[in-house]
Structure formats: C-alpha cells, structure tokens
mmCIF file of C-alpha atoms in Angstrom:
data_model
loop_
_atom_site.group_PDB
_atom_site.id
_atom_site.type_symbol
_atom_site.label_atom_id
_atom_site.label_comp_id
_atom_site.label_asym_id
_atom_site.label_seq_id
_atom_site.Cartn_x
_atom_site.Cartn_y
_atom_site.Cartn_z
ATOM 1 C CA UNK A 1 0.000 0.000 0.000
ATOM 2 C CA UNK A 2 1.544 3.354 -1.006
ATOM 3 C CA UNK A 3 2.145 5.627 1.956
ATOM 4 C CA UNK A 4 0.305 8.486 0.344
ATOM 5 C CA UNK A 5 -3.204 7.454 -0.563
ATOM 6 C CA UNK A 6 -5.842 9.799 -1.827
ATOM 7 C CA UNK A 7 -8.299 10.111 1.042
ATOM 8 C CA UNK A 8 -11.409 10.389 -1.101
ATOM 9 C CA UNK A 9 -10.353 7.490 -3.325
ATOM 10 C CA UNK A 10 -9.915 5.295 -0.267
ATOM 11 C CA UNK A 11 -13.385 6.237 0.939
ATOM 12 C CA UNK A 12 -14.742 5.282 -2.463
ATOM 13 C CA UNK A 13 -12.951 1.932 -2.328
ATOM 14 C CA UNK A 14 -14.482 1.258 1.064
ATOM 15 C CA UNK A 15 -17.916 2.320 -0.209
ATOM 16 C CA UNK A 16 -17.702 -0.274 -2.975
ATOM 17 C CA UNK A 17 -17.129 -2.943 -0.336
ATOM 18 C CA UNK A 18 -20.021 -1.587 1.761
ATOM 19 C CA UNK A 19 -22.366 -1.709 -1.230
ATOM 20 C CA UNK A 20 -21.481 -5.343 -1.929
ATOM 21 C CA UNK A 21 -22.003 -6.240 1.740
ATOM 22 C CA UNK A 22 -25.448 -4.599 1.713
ATOM 23 C CA UNK A 23 -26.458 -6.514 -1.394
ATOM 24 C CA UNK A 24 -25.375 -9.780 0.156
ATOM 25 C CA UNK A 25 -26.561 -9.323 3.722
ATOM 26 C CA UNK A 26 -28.614 -6.148 4.063
ATOM 27 C CA UNK A 27 -27.622 -3.062 6.014
ATOM 28 C CA UNK A 28 -27.033 -5.177 9.087
ATOM 29 C CA UNK A 29 -24.109 -6.920 7.381
ATOM 30 C CA UNK A 30 -22.292 -3.593 7.460
ATOM 31 C CA UNK A 31 -20.122 -3.387 10.565
ATOM 32 C CA UNK A 32 -16.762 -1.682 10.935
ATOM 33 C CA UNK A 33 -15.264 -5.121 11.549
ATOM 34 C CA UNK A 34 -16.860 -6.780 8.490
ATOM 35 C CA UNK A 35 -15.852 -3.891 6.254
ATOM 36 C CA UNK A 36 -12.279 -3.950 7.562
ATOM 37 C CA UNK A 37 -12.073 -7.678 6.963
ATOM 38 C CA UNK A 38 -13.440 -7.410 3.420
ATOM 39 C CA UNK A 39 -11.035 -4.545 2.632
ATOM 40 C CA UNK A 40 -8.036 -6.196 4.247
ATOM 41 C CA UNK A 41 -7.604 -3.211 6.583
ATOM 42 C CA UNK A 42 -7.551 -3.013 10.340
ATOM 43 C CA UNK A 43 -10.681 -1.607 11.984
ATOM 44 C CA UNK A 44 -8.526 1.387 13.003
ATOM 45 C CA UNK A 45 -7.907 2.215 9.337
ATOM 46 C CA UNK A 46 -11.611 1.977 8.525
ATOM 47 C CA UNK A 47 -12.396 4.203 11.517
ATOM 48 C CA UNK A 48 -9.946 6.735 10.140
ATOM 49 C CA UNK A 49 -12.135 7.085 7.052
ATOM 50 C CA UNK A 50 -15.573 6.740 8.608
ATOM 51 C CA UNK A 51 -16.707 7.703 12.087
ATOM 52 C CA UNK A 52 -19.494 5.136 12.224
ATOM 53 C CA UNK A 53 -21.435 2.499 10.423
ATOM 54 C CA UNK A 54 -24.074 5.095 9.618
ATOM 55 C CA UNK A 55 -21.437 7.339 8.048
ATOM 56 C CA UNK A 56 -20.290 4.457 5.822
ATOM 57 C CA UNK A 57 -23.832 3.642 4.719
ATOM 58 C CA UNK A 58 -24.711 7.296 4.170
ATOM 59 C CA UNK A 59 -21.612 7.881 2.061
ATOM 60 C CA UNK A 60 -22.166 4.689 0.069
ATOM 61 C CA UNK A 61 -25.758 5.513 -0.836
ATOM 62 C CA UNK A 62 -24.699 9.091 -1.603
ATOM 63 C CA UNK A 63 -22.167 7.822 -4.142
ATOM 64 C CA UNK A 64 -24.850 5.554 -5.580
ATOM 65 C CA UNK A 65 -27.332 8.386 -6.170
ATOM 66 C CA UNK A 66 -24.620 10.715 -7.397
ATOM 67 C CA UNK A 67 -23.608 8.069 -9.957
ATOM 68 C CA UNK A 68 -27.216 7.706 -11.062
ATOM 69 C CA UNK A 69 -27.797 11.454 -11.268
ATOM 70 C CA UNK A 70 -24.505 11.962 -13.128
ATOM 71 C CA UNK A 71 -25.614 9.497 -15.815
ATOM 72 C CA UNK A 72 -28.936 11.331 -16.114
ATOM 73 C CA UNK A 73 -27.474 14.838 -16.285
ATOM 74 C CA UNK A 74 -24.764 13.752 -18.747
ATOM 75 C CA UNK A 75 -27.455 12.349 -21.039
ATOM 76 C CA UNK A 76 -29.431 15.576 -20.648
ATOM 77 C CA UNK A 77 -26.370 17.703 -21.445
ATOM 78 C CA UNK A 78 -25.765 15.586 -24.543
ATOM 79 C CA UNK A 79 -29.262 16.483 -25.738
ATOM 80 C CA UNK A 80 -30.981 13.131 -25.044
ATOM 81 C CA UNK A 81 -34.787 13.261 -24.722
ATOM 82 C CA UNK A 82 -36.222 13.237 -21.193
ATOM 83 C CA UNK A 83 -37.290 9.614 -21.480
ATOM 84 C CA UNK A 84 -33.802 8.465 -22.437
ATOM 85 C CA UNK A 85 -32.289 10.506 -19.584
ATOM 86 C CA UNK A 86 -34.576 8.943 -17.000
ATOM 87 C CA UNK A 87 -34.036 5.440 -18.370
ATOM 88 C CA UNK A 88 -30.564 5.738 -16.823
ATOM 89 C CA UNK A 89 -32.252 5.608 -13.416
ATOM 90 C CA UNK A 90 -33.895 2.237 -14.022
ATOM 91 C CA UNK A 91 -32.568 -0.848 -12.239
ATOM 92 C CA UNK A 92 -32.089 -2.688 -15.523
ATOM 93 C CA UNK A 93 -28.426 -3.640 -15.158
ATOM 94 C CA UNK A 94 -26.625 -5.454 -12.320
ATOM 95 C CA UNK A 95 -24.896 -2.183 -11.369
ATOM 96 C CA UNK A 96 -28.131 -0.188 -11.419
ATOM 97 C CA UNK A 97 -29.841 -2.833 -9.402
ATOM 98 C CA UNK A 98 -27.070 -2.826 -6.793
ATOM 99 C CA UNK A 99 -27.389 0.970 -6.508
ATOM 100 C CA UNK A 100 -31.136 0.754 -5.974
ATOM 101 C CA UNK A 101 -30.762 -2.009 -3.466
ATOM 102 C CA UNK A 102 -28.341 0.184 -1.556
ATOM 103 C CA UNK A 103 -30.892 3.037 -1.506
ATOM 104 C CA UNK A 104 -33.647 0.762 -0.326
ATOM 105 C CA UNK A 105 -31.498 -0.564 2.492
ATOM 106 C CA UNK A 106 -30.938 3.084 3.380
ATOM 107 C CA UNK A 107 -34.681 3.890 3.223
ATOM 108 C CA UNK A 108 -35.231 0.975 5.580
ATOM 109 C CA UNK A 109 -32.974 2.396 8.279
ATOM 110 C CA UNK A 110 -34.605 3.593 11.487
ATOM 111 C CA UNK A 111 -35.692 7.244 11.362
ATOM 112 C CA UNK A 112 -34.105 7.674 14.781
ATOM 113 C CA UNK A 113 -30.653 6.977 13.330
ATOM 114 C CA UNK A 114 -28.447 9.971 13.955
ATOM 115 C CA UNK A 115 -28.379 12.274 10.961
ATOM 116 C CA UNK A 116 -30.421 10.057 8.677
ATOM 117 C CA UNK A 117 -33.315 12.445 8.174
ATOM 118 C CA UNK A 118 -30.926 15.127 6.913
ATOM 119 C CA UNK A 119 -29.350 12.587 4.527
ATOM 120 C CA UNK A 120 -32.747 11.434 3.281
ATOM 121 C CA UNK A 121 -33.922 14.988 2.724
ATOM 122 C CA UNK A 122 -30.757 15.959 0.892
ATOM 123 C CA UNK A 123 -30.871 13.095 -1.600
ATOM 124 C CA UNK A 124 -34.540 13.800 -2.354
ATOM 125 C CA UNK A 125 -33.973 17.541 -2.739
ATOM 126 C CA UNK A 126 -30.924 17.147 -5.006
ATOM 127 C CA UNK A 127 -32.680 14.605 -7.242
ATOM 128 C CA UNK A 128 -35.745 16.831 -7.389
ATOM 129 C CA UNK A 129 -33.663 19.802 -8.546
ATOM 130 C CA UNK A 130 -32.123 17.712 -11.347
ATOM 131 C CA UNK A 131 -35.569 16.598 -12.504
ATOM 132 C CA UNK A 132 -36.927 20.173 -12.394
ATOM 133 C CA UNK A 133 -34.130 21.216 -14.761
ATOM 134 C CA UNK A 134 -34.860 18.355 -17.133
ATOM 135 C CA UNK A 135 -38.590 19.122 -17.172
ATOM 136 C CA UNK A 136 -37.944 22.824 -17.834
ATOM 137 C CA UNK A 137 -35.649 21.932 -20.694
ATOM 138 C CA UNK A 138 -38.212 19.524 -22.140
ATOM 139 C CA UNK A 139 -40.879 22.223 -21.866
ATOM 140 C CA UNK A 140 -38.628 24.703 -23.683
ATOM 141 C CA UNK A 141 -38.214 22.123 -26.456
ATOM 142 C CA UNK A 142 -41.941 21.500 -26.711
ATOM 143 C CA UNK A 143 -41.540 17.968 -25.377
ATOM 144 C CA UNK A 144 -43.450 18.451 -22.122
ATOM 145 C CA UNK A 145 -46.862 19.947 -21.411
ATOM 146 C CA UNK A 146 -46.142 23.643 -20.677
ATOM 147 C CA UNK A 147 -49.134 23.754 -18.316
ATOM 148 C CA UNK A 148 -47.446 21.372 -15.886
ATOM 149 C CA UNK A 149 -45.583 22.869 -12.944
ATOM 150 C CA UNK A 150 -41.941 21.682 -13.207
ATOM 151 C CA UNK A 151 -41.639 21.159 -9.465
ATOM 152 C CA UNK A 152 -44.773 19.004 -9.304
ATOM 153 C CA UNK A 153 -43.695 17.131 -12.413
ATOM 154 C CA UNK A 154 -40.303 16.480 -10.791
ATOM 155 C CA UNK A 155 -42.040 15.056 -7.720
ATOM 156 C CA UNK A 156 -44.149 12.924 -10.056
ATOM 157 C CA UNK A 157 -40.954 11.634 -11.672
ATOM 158 C CA UNK A 158 -39.497 10.754 -8.265
ATOM 159 C CA UNK A 159 -42.677 8.919 -7.282
ATOM 160 C CA UNK A 160 -42.598 7.043 -10.590
ATOM 161 C CA UNK A 161 -38.912 6.058 -10.440
ATOM 162 C CA UNK A 162 -38.979 5.030 -6.783
ATOM 163 C CA UNK A 163 -42.212 3.154 -7.356
ATOM 164 C CA UNK A 164 -40.938 1.268 -10.396
ATOM 165 C CA UNK A 165 -37.696 0.389 -8.617
ATOM 166 C CA UNK A 166 -39.587 -0.861 -5.555
ATOM 167 C CA UNK A 167 -41.460 -3.359 -7.734
ATOM 168 C CA UNK A 168 -38.404 -4.358 -9.756
ATOM 169 C CA UNK A 169 -36.276 -4.933 -6.659
ATOM 170 C CA UNK A 170 -38.871 -7.313 -5.268
ATOM 171 C CA UNK A 171 -39.541 -9.219 -8.474
ATOM 172 C CA UNK A 172 -36.539 -8.853 -10.709
ATOM 173 C CA UNK A 173 -37.473 -11.861 -12.867
ATOM 174 C CA UNK A 174 -40.778 -10.250 -13.807
ATOM 175 C CA UNK A 175 -39.211 -6.949 -14.807
ATOM 176 C CA UNK A 176 -36.902 -7.367 -17.797
ATOM 177 C CA UNK A 177 -35.427 -4.109 -19.107
ATOM 178 C CA UNK A 178 -38.037 -3.804 -21.869
ATOM 179 C CA UNK A 179 -40.905 -3.895 -19.386
ATOM 180 C CA UNK A 180 -39.216 -1.285 -17.185
ATOM 181 C CA UNK A 181 -38.739 0.993 -20.189
ATOM 182 C CA UNK A 182 -42.273 0.502 -21.443
ATOM 183 C CA UNK A 183 -43.722 1.398 -18.030
ATOM 184 C CA UNK A 184 -41.394 4.396 -17.746
ATOM 185 C CA UNK A 185 -42.562 5.622 -21.175
ATOM 186 C CA UNK A 186 -46.226 5.184 -20.354
ATOM 187 C CA UNK A 187 -46.068 6.798 -16.915
ATOM 188 C CA UNK A 188 -43.900 9.655 -18.152
ATOM 189 C CA UNK A 189 -46.503 10.523 -20.803
ATOM 190 C CA UNK A 190 -49.121 10.595 -18.098
ATOM 191 C CA UNK A 191 -47.024 13.211 -16.307
ATOM 192 C CA UNK A 192 -47.022 15.459 -19.380
ATOM 193 C CA UNK A 193 -44.198 14.172 -21.566
ATOM 194 C CA UNK A 194 -44.856 14.839 -25.247
ATOM 195 C CA UNK A 195 -42.022 13.281 -27.245
ATOM 196 C CA UNK A 196 -41.507 14.144 -30.895
ATOM 197 C CA UNK A 197 -42.839 11.135 -32.852
ATOM 198 C CA UNK B 1 -50.124 -15.970 31.543
ATOM 199 C CA UNK B 2 -52.988 -18.387 30.869
ATOM 200 C CA UNK B 3 -51.798 -21.900 30.133
ATOM 201 C CA UNK B 4 -53.767 -22.050 26.931
ATOM 202 C CA UNK B 5 -52.811 -19.233 24.613
ATOM 203 C CA UNK B 6 -54.065 -18.859 21.098
ATOM 204 C CA UNK B 7 -51.063 -19.587 18.900
ATOM 205 C CA UNK B 8 -51.913 -17.041 16.200
ATOM 206 C CA UNK B 9 -52.694 -14.340 18.750
ATOM 207 C CA UNK B 10 -49.298 -14.858 20.371
ATOM 208 C CA UNK B 11 -47.626 -14.546 16.972
ATOM 209 C CA UNK B 12 -49.498 -11.291 16.437
ATOM 210 C CA UNK B 13 -48.387 -9.997 19.818
ATOM 211 C CA UNK B 14 -44.784 -10.787 18.943
ATOM 212 C CA UNK B 15 -45.198 -9.127 15.521
ATOM 213 C CA UNK B 16 -46.299 -5.921 17.221
ATOM 214 C CA UNK B 17 -43.053 -5.930 19.209
ATOM 215 C CA UNK B 18 -41.048 -6.678 16.060
ATOM 216 C CA UNK B 19 -42.654 -3.758 14.235
ATOM 217 C CA UNK B 20 -41.781 -1.362 17.065
ATOM 218 C CA UNK B 21 -38.190 -2.638 17.130
ATOM 219 C CA UNK B 22 -37.857 -2.080 13.357
ATOM 220 C CA UNK B 23 -39.153 1.466 13.671
ATOM 221 C CA UNK B 24 -36.686 2.231 16.431
ATOM 222 C CA UNK B 25 -33.603 0.409 15.169
ATOM 223 C CA UNK B 26 -34.172 -0.910 11.661
ATOM 224 C CA UNK B 27 -34.381 -4.563 10.671
ATOM 225 C CA UNK B 28 -31.056 -5.211 12.354
ATOM 226 C CA UNK B 29 -32.584 -4.447 15.763
ATOM 227 C CA UNK B 30 -34.704 -7.573 15.323
ATOM 228 C CA UNK B 31 -32.984 -10.529 16.937
ATOM 229 C CA UNK B 32 -34.598 -13.466 18.698
ATOM 230 C CA UNK B 33 -32.949 -12.251 21.899
ATOM 231 C CA UNK B 34 -34.119 -8.619 21.578
ATOM 232 C CA UNK B 35 -37.650 -9.714 20.757
ATOM 233 C CA UNK B 36 -37.724 -12.129 23.698
ATOM 234 C CA UNK B 37 -36.509 -9.403 26.029
ATOM 235 C CA UNK B 38 -39.076 -6.886 24.767
ATOM 236 C CA UNK B 39 -41.880 -9.460 25.098
ATOM 237 C CA UNK B 40 -40.761 -10.721 28.494
ATOM 238 C CA UNK B 41 -40.412 -14.254 27.113
ATOM 239 C CA UNK B 42 -37.467 -16.598 27.009
ATOM 240 C CA UNK B 43 -35.766 -17.003 23.646
ATOM 241 C CA UNK B 44 -37.069 -20.581 23.664
ATOM 242 C CA UNK B 45 -40.658 -19.313 23.725
ATOM 243 C CA UNK B 46 -39.992 -16.936 20.835
ATOM 244 C CA UNK B 47 -38.360 -19.774 18.885
ATOM 245 C CA UNK B 48 -41.503 -21.822 19.449
ATOM 246 C CA UNK B 49 -43.456 -19.232 17.468
ATOM 247 C CA UNK B 50 -40.883 -18.281 14.844
ATOM 248 C CA UNK B 51 -38.133 -20.394 13.348
ATOM 249 C CA UNK B 52 -35.888 -17.445 12.552
ATOM 250 C CA UNK B 53 -35.455 -13.725 12.493
ATOM 251 C CA UNK B 54 -36.486 -13.734 8.850
ATOM 252 C CA UNK B 55 -39.691 -15.578 9.709
ATOM 253 C CA UNK B 56 -40.523 -12.904 12.316
ATOM 254 C CA UNK B 57 -39.876 -10.053 9.904
ATOM 255 C CA UNK B 58 -41.761 -11.746 7.082
ATOM 256 C CA UNK B 59 -44.777 -12.386 9.288
ATOM 257 C CA UNK B 60 -44.703 -8.848 10.691
ATOM 258 C CA UNK B 61 -44.649 -7.169 7.301
ATOM 259 C CA UNK B 62 -47.330 -9.595 6.089
ATOM 260 C CA UNK B 63 -49.639 -8.493 8.904
ATOM 261 C CA UNK B 64 -48.842 -4.873 8.024
ATOM 262 C CA UNK B 65 -49.853 -5.235 4.375
ATOM 263 C CA UNK B 66 -52.853 -7.367 5.246
ATOM 264 C CA UNK B 67 -54.016 -4.625 7.623
ATOM 265 C CA UNK B 68 -53.549 -2.023 4.897
ATOM 266 C CA UNK B 69 -55.303 -4.109 2.252
ATOM 267 C CA UNK B 70 -58.143 -4.934 4.647
ATOM 268 C CA UNK B 71 -58.800 -1.214 5.190
ATOM 269 C CA UNK B 72 -58.815 -0.686 1.432
ATOM 270 C CA UNK B 73 -61.103 -3.605 0.583
ATOM 271 C CA UNK B 74 -63.487 -2.739 3.447
ATOM 272 C CA UNK B 75 -63.805 0.793 2.080
ATOM 273 C CA UNK B 76 -64.364 -0.643 -1.406
ATOM 274 C CA UNK B 77 -67.023 -3.046 -0.144
ATOM 275 C CA UNK B 78 -68.757 -0.139 1.597
ATOM 276 C CA UNK B 79 -68.984 1.634 -1.753
ATOM 277 C CA UNK B 80 -66.293 4.255 -1.221
ATOM 278 C CA UNK B 81 -64.835 5.795 -4.399
ATOM 279 C CA UNK B 82 -61.456 4.464 -5.578
ATOM 280 C CA UNK B 83 -59.618 7.541 -4.341
ATOM 281 C CA UNK B 84 -61.009 7.184 -0.826
ATOM 282 C CA UNK B 85 -60.152 3.477 -0.797
ATOM 283 C CA UNK B 86 -56.544 4.103 -1.774
ATOM 284 C CA UNK B 87 -56.184 6.949 0.716
ATOM 285 C CA UNK B 88 -56.205 4.210 3.356
ATOM 286 C CA UNK B 89 -52.809 3.142 2.035
ATOM 287 C CA UNK B 90 -51.151 6.508 2.646
ATOM 288 C CA UNK B 91 -48.671 6.883 5.512
ATOM 289 C CA UNK B 92 -50.627 9.783 6.977
ATOM 290 C CA UNK B 93 -51.081 8.453 10.512
ATOM 291 C CA UNK B 94 -48.496 7.159 13.011
ATOM 292 C CA UNK B 95 -49.850 3.615 12.520
ATOM 293 C CA UNK B 96 -49.768 3.870 8.731
ATOM 294 C CA UNK B 97 -46.303 5.260 8.850
ATOM 295 C CA UNK B 98 -45.098 2.425 11.094
ATOM 296 C CA UNK B 99 -46.562 -0.102 8.625
ATOM 297 C CA UNK B 100 -44.799 1.513 5.687
ATOM 298 C CA UNK B 101 -41.554 1.709 7.568
ATOM 299 C CA UNK B 102 -41.845 -1.997 8.265
ATOM 300 C CA UNK B 103 -42.316 -2.704 4.537
ATOM 301 C CA UNK B 104 -39.361 -0.566 3.593
ATOM 302 C CA UNK B 105 -37.136 -2.344 6.087
ATOM 303 C CA UNK B 106 -38.337 -5.544 4.440
ATOM 304 C CA UNK B 107 -37.615 -4.213 0.920
ATOM 305 C CA UNK B 108 -34.117 -3.383 2.126
ATOM 306 C CA UNK B 109 -33.344 -6.961 3.138
ATOM 307 C CA UNK B 110 -30.751 -8.830 1.091
ATOM 308 C CA UNK B 111 -32.233 -10.660 -1.912
ATOM 309 C CA UNK B 112 -30.168 -13.668 -0.869
ATOM 310 C CA UNK B 113 -32.152 -14.009 2.355
ATOM 311 C CA UNK B 114 -33.795 -17.407 2.411
ATOM 312 C CA UNK B 115 -37.356 -17.238 1.152
ATOM 313 C CA UNK B 116 -37.495 -13.463 0.792
ATOM 314 C CA UNK B 117 -38.099 -13.383 -2.942
ATOM 315 C CA UNK B 118 -41.185 -15.559 -2.547
ATOM 316 C CA UNK B 119 -42.451 -13.251 0.234
ATOM 317 C CA UNK B 120 -41.790 -10.154 -1.863
ATOM 318 C CA UNK B 121 -43.550 -11.625 -4.870
ATOM 319 C CA UNK B 122 -46.550 -12.714 -2.842
ATOM 320 C CA UNK B 123 -47.186 -9.315 -1.262
ATOM 321 C CA UNK B 124 -46.924 -7.608 -4.656
ATOM 322 C CA UNK B 125 -49.206 -10.141 -6.361
ATOM 323 C CA UNK B 126 -51.869 -10.013 -3.636
ATOM 324 C CA UNK B 127 -51.904 -6.196 -3.574
ATOM 325 C CA UNK B 128 -52.064 -6.134 -7.366
ATOM 326 C CA UNK B 129 -55.116 -8.409 -7.382
ATOM 327 C CA UNK B 130 -56.901 -6.139 -4.898
ATOM 328 C CA UNK B 131 -56.195 -3.091 -7.058
ATOM 329 C CA UNK B 132 -57.349 -4.882 -10.230
ATOM 330 C CA UNK B 133 -60.702 -5.535 -8.544
ATOM 331 C CA UNK B 134 -61.031 -1.915 -7.467
ATOM 332 C CA UNK B 135 -60.198 -0.630 -10.949
ATOM 333 C CA UNK B 136 -62.707 -3.006 -12.554
ATOM 334 C CA UNK B 137 -65.377 -1.861 -10.144
ATOM 335 C CA UNK B 138 -64.560 1.801 -10.820
ATOM 336 C CA UNK B 139 -64.743 1.115 -14.566
ATOM 337 C CA UNK B 140 -68.138 -0.546 -14.148
ATOM 338 C CA UNK B 141 -69.319 2.559 -12.301
ATOM 339 C CA UNK B 142 -67.994 4.895 -14.982
ATOM 340 C CA UNK B 143 -65.369 6.271 -12.622
ATOM 341 C CA UNK B 144 -62.316 4.977 -14.480
ATOM 342 C CA UNK B 145 -61.326 5.205 -18.135
ATOM 343 C CA UNK B 146 -62.705 1.982 -19.692
ATOM 344 C CA UNK B 147 -59.838 1.990 -22.219
ATOM 345 C CA UNK B 148 -57.298 1.353 -19.473
ATOM 346 C CA UNK B 149 -56.218 -2.227 -18.847
ATOM 347 C CA UNK B 150 -57.080 -3.024 -15.186
ATOM 348 C CA UNK B 151 -53.871 -4.980 -14.669
ATOM 349 C CA UNK B 152 -51.690 -2.149 -15.975
ATOM 350 C CA UNK B 153 -53.675 0.366 -13.978
ATOM 351 C CA UNK B 154 -53.168 -1.752 -10.849
ATOM 352 C CA UNK B 155 -49.415 -1.754 -11.457
ATOM 353 C CA UNK B 156 -49.616 2.012 -11.934
ATOM 354 C CA UNK B 157 -51.373 2.273 -8.568
ATOM 355 C CA UNK B 158 -48.659 0.190 -6.889
ATOM 356 C CA UNK B 159 -45.936 2.354 -8.427
ATOM 357 C CA UNK B 160 -47.761 5.475 -7.251
ATOM 358 C CA UNK B 161 -48.397 4.292 -3.684
ATOM 359 C CA UNK B 162 -44.896 2.880 -3.167
ATOM 360 C CA UNK B 163 -43.404 6.007 -4.716
ATOM 361 C CA UNK B 164 -45.414 8.409 -2.563
ATOM 362 C CA UNK B 165 -44.613 6.416 0.575
ATOM 363 C CA UNK B 166 -40.894 6.372 -0.267
ATOM 364 C CA UNK B 167 -40.870 10.179 -0.333
ATOM 365 C CA UNK B 168 -43.044 10.555 2.761
ATOM 366 C CA UNK B 169 -40.945 8.127 4.804
ATOM 367 C CA UNK B 170 -37.835 10.134 4.041
ATOM 368 C CA UNK B 171 -39.323 13.572 4.631
ATOM 369 C CA UNK B 172 -42.301 13.189 6.879
ATOM 370 C CA UNK B 173 -42.313 16.874 7.872
ATOM 371 C CA UNK B 174 -42.776 17.932 4.257
ATOM 372 C CA UNK B 175 -45.672 15.572 3.619
ATOM 373 C CA UNK B 176 -48.677 16.476 5.786
ATOM 374 C CA UNK B 177 -51.779 14.368 5.111
ATOM 375 C CA UNK B 178 -53.328 17.007 2.820
ATOM 376 C CA UNK B 179 -50.307 16.993 0.520
ATOM 377 C CA UNK B 180 -50.302 13.200 0.362
ATOM 378 C CA UNK B 181 -53.994 13.187 -0.530
ATOM 379 C CA UNK B 182 -53.620 15.923 -3.127
ATOM 380 C CA UNK B 183 -50.784 14.053 -4.847
ATOM 381 C CA UNK B 184 -52.745 10.787 -4.688
ATOM 382 C CA UNK B 185 -55.739 12.505 -6.315
ATOM 383 C CA UNK B 186 -53.652 14.088 -9.060
ATOM 384 C CA UNK B 187 -51.676 10.946 -9.905
ATOM 385 C CA UNK B 188 -54.750 8.743 -9.777
ATOM 386 C CA UNK B 189 -56.477 10.928 -12.370
ATOM 387 C CA UNK B 190 -53.435 10.569 -14.574
ATOM 388 C CA UNK B 191 -53.901 6.802 -14.396
ATOM 389 C CA UNK B 192 -57.471 7.080 -15.675
ATOM 390 C CA UNK B 193 -59.578 7.844 -12.606
ATOM 391 C CA UNK B 194 -62.700 9.850 -13.512
ATOM 392 C CA UNK B 195 -64.508 10.687 -10.280
ATOM 393 C CA UNK B 196 -68.068 11.979 -10.322
ATOM 394 C CA UNK B 197 -67.787 15.738 -9.627
#
C-alpha cells in the first residue's frame, strides 16, 4: 500500500465494499469489523475514514445516487430526450440494481438513526432539482406539457422512479429491461411528456 | 399468563413488538434475543413461534400489508370511491407510517435471504389483485377510463403508492396528510380515474 493514498479514493474503495455487503446481507451486514475484513484493513484504518457504520452507509448511498444522477445529467447535457435521460435511473443492469438495493437498504434504516433524516432529505432535494431542470428543458423544447408545474412534475418523476424500482427490486425476474422501459414511457406521458414522434 | 394461549394471537403480539423494534432500530434491531426481552419471554418461547429472524420479519410485514389491504377492501365493499379506498394506504397516521416503515425495512433486506423473494412476490401479487378488482369496479361505475387495462392500472397504482410512501418516509415533515392526498388525487387521475364531480 503506497504511503500516500488519496483520502477520497480510499473512501470510495471502502464504499464499494459496503455496497457489496449490503447486497449480500442487508444493512445489518455492514459493521466496521466486516468492512475492515473485506477490505483487508484493520478496523482502526476503517475508523480513520468513517466515524461510524451510519457514516459508511450514508456515504455509500450518496455515491450511488450521485452516480445515477450523473448518468442522467450527462445524457441531458448531450441532448438526449427526457425519457432516455430517466431510463438511466432504471434498475435494468446489475450495477443499477445494486445501486437501488443500496438506496432501499438506506430507506429501511430507522428514522431515529443519527443524521439520517438530513441525509434522506438531501438526496430527495438534489434529485428533485435535477428533474426540475430536465422538465424545464423539455418544456422549452416543446416535449413536455407547458401547463405542468416543473416542481410538481419532478415530484411525479421521483414517485414514478422510486415506485418502479420498488417493484423491480422485489420481483426482478418479472421486470426485464423492456418492461421497465415501457412502463417508464407510459407513466412519463401521463405526467405530461410529449415526445416528438 | 394463561396456560392455553391462542397460537396465532401470540404470533401477532410478537409481531407488534417486532414492528416497534424495526421502527426504532431498523431490521437489524430484530434478533430473537431482543424480541424475547421486549416481550418478556425466554428465547425458547420466541423460537416456538418463529423459526428465525427472517420468519418474524416476514410475518410482521405480512400483517402490516394485510391490515392495509383490509382497510382498502373494506372501504371498497362499503362503496367508497377508488380515491377514498386508496387513501387508506397513505402513511398519513403514526400507525400507517409504522406499517410503511416496516415494509421498507423488508424491501431493504438482502435478496439472498432465504425465502425473501417468494415473500416479496406474494405481497406484490396479492396487492395487485386487490387493485385490479377496485379498478374493474370503478370502470363498471364509470369512474375509471374503460380503455385502461385493469392490470396495468393496478401496477400504476402500486408504483404510485410505493413512490409516494418512499418520499413521505424520508421527509415526513414535508408531507402532511393534505399533501399526500392531493398528490394521490392528481396521480390517480393521470392513471385514468374519472370521479363523479
């Protein structure tokens, strides 16, 4: 191990291990000791990077939603239609599914957990802001009903994506990628999406 | 304690304790030992009623969704409009919120957990069947677009309810009951609901 290690990169490496532990054993599989063992570090090293189990979980799910949002905003910046942007949020790949599973394990944490309500609120608010931008852009391009309030539409998009993912996560075999995309398309039109045919 | 205790009632009593433990400490707070302590039983007694931690969690969330569905179907049988029936599923009371939190903790379990995929699939399939019935009834009464496929509409309702609850659970302060009901009404109309004015 090089003596000088980028702090943030090390946190990301640990987060990858945390995410895999959650997928395999739920949030309860995440302990400082289990993470240290899986990383090949001492618990003291892990504690240097994260103050608590909650901090590890919070950081891991934050990376997961940042990854998802980055894919969406990159597609938007490249001029992709709203539907194609949002398709990046679907759990239709093993990686996407792992990210969603990580979020759901985080949703399932106790509300009394220190700091969790602030983390929950932040991830919802940041996602909402991204969706508001995408809706505004679609409206400017004539691809979304101009009568719809962008903020309400963004909340509708969050409800739709979380709802779809909740069903997919619990019945992956019944939700091949094509079905996920078809439902996304249909529900998005109901929210006001008017794609160019 | 009477010598003859109704087996199912005892399981329900234990489930109530499990639900409270989940709310306070997440699924990981649920151990045979913690449940026994909270119930005032020995671990041997708890093990008599449940073979494992997973069995306790699965039973507890099953009671939670059965309670929710029973409220919905009772309202439907009493002739309530679709919107009023589905409002019973919203996490707009402390009890409703505890039920939803229990489901989310269950969604966040590892997919590798023994038997969990069958439990997930069952709760989704049973809820879906209830919603199909309600949509068909609403269509027969002229209160739902007859062009909509009841099965697709039922999936749309599940996406909507799970999605709304996912946002409420993570930002309860921003989702008073009136906002939940207003969003339910708006999204339900988008799915094809046509209430008598």
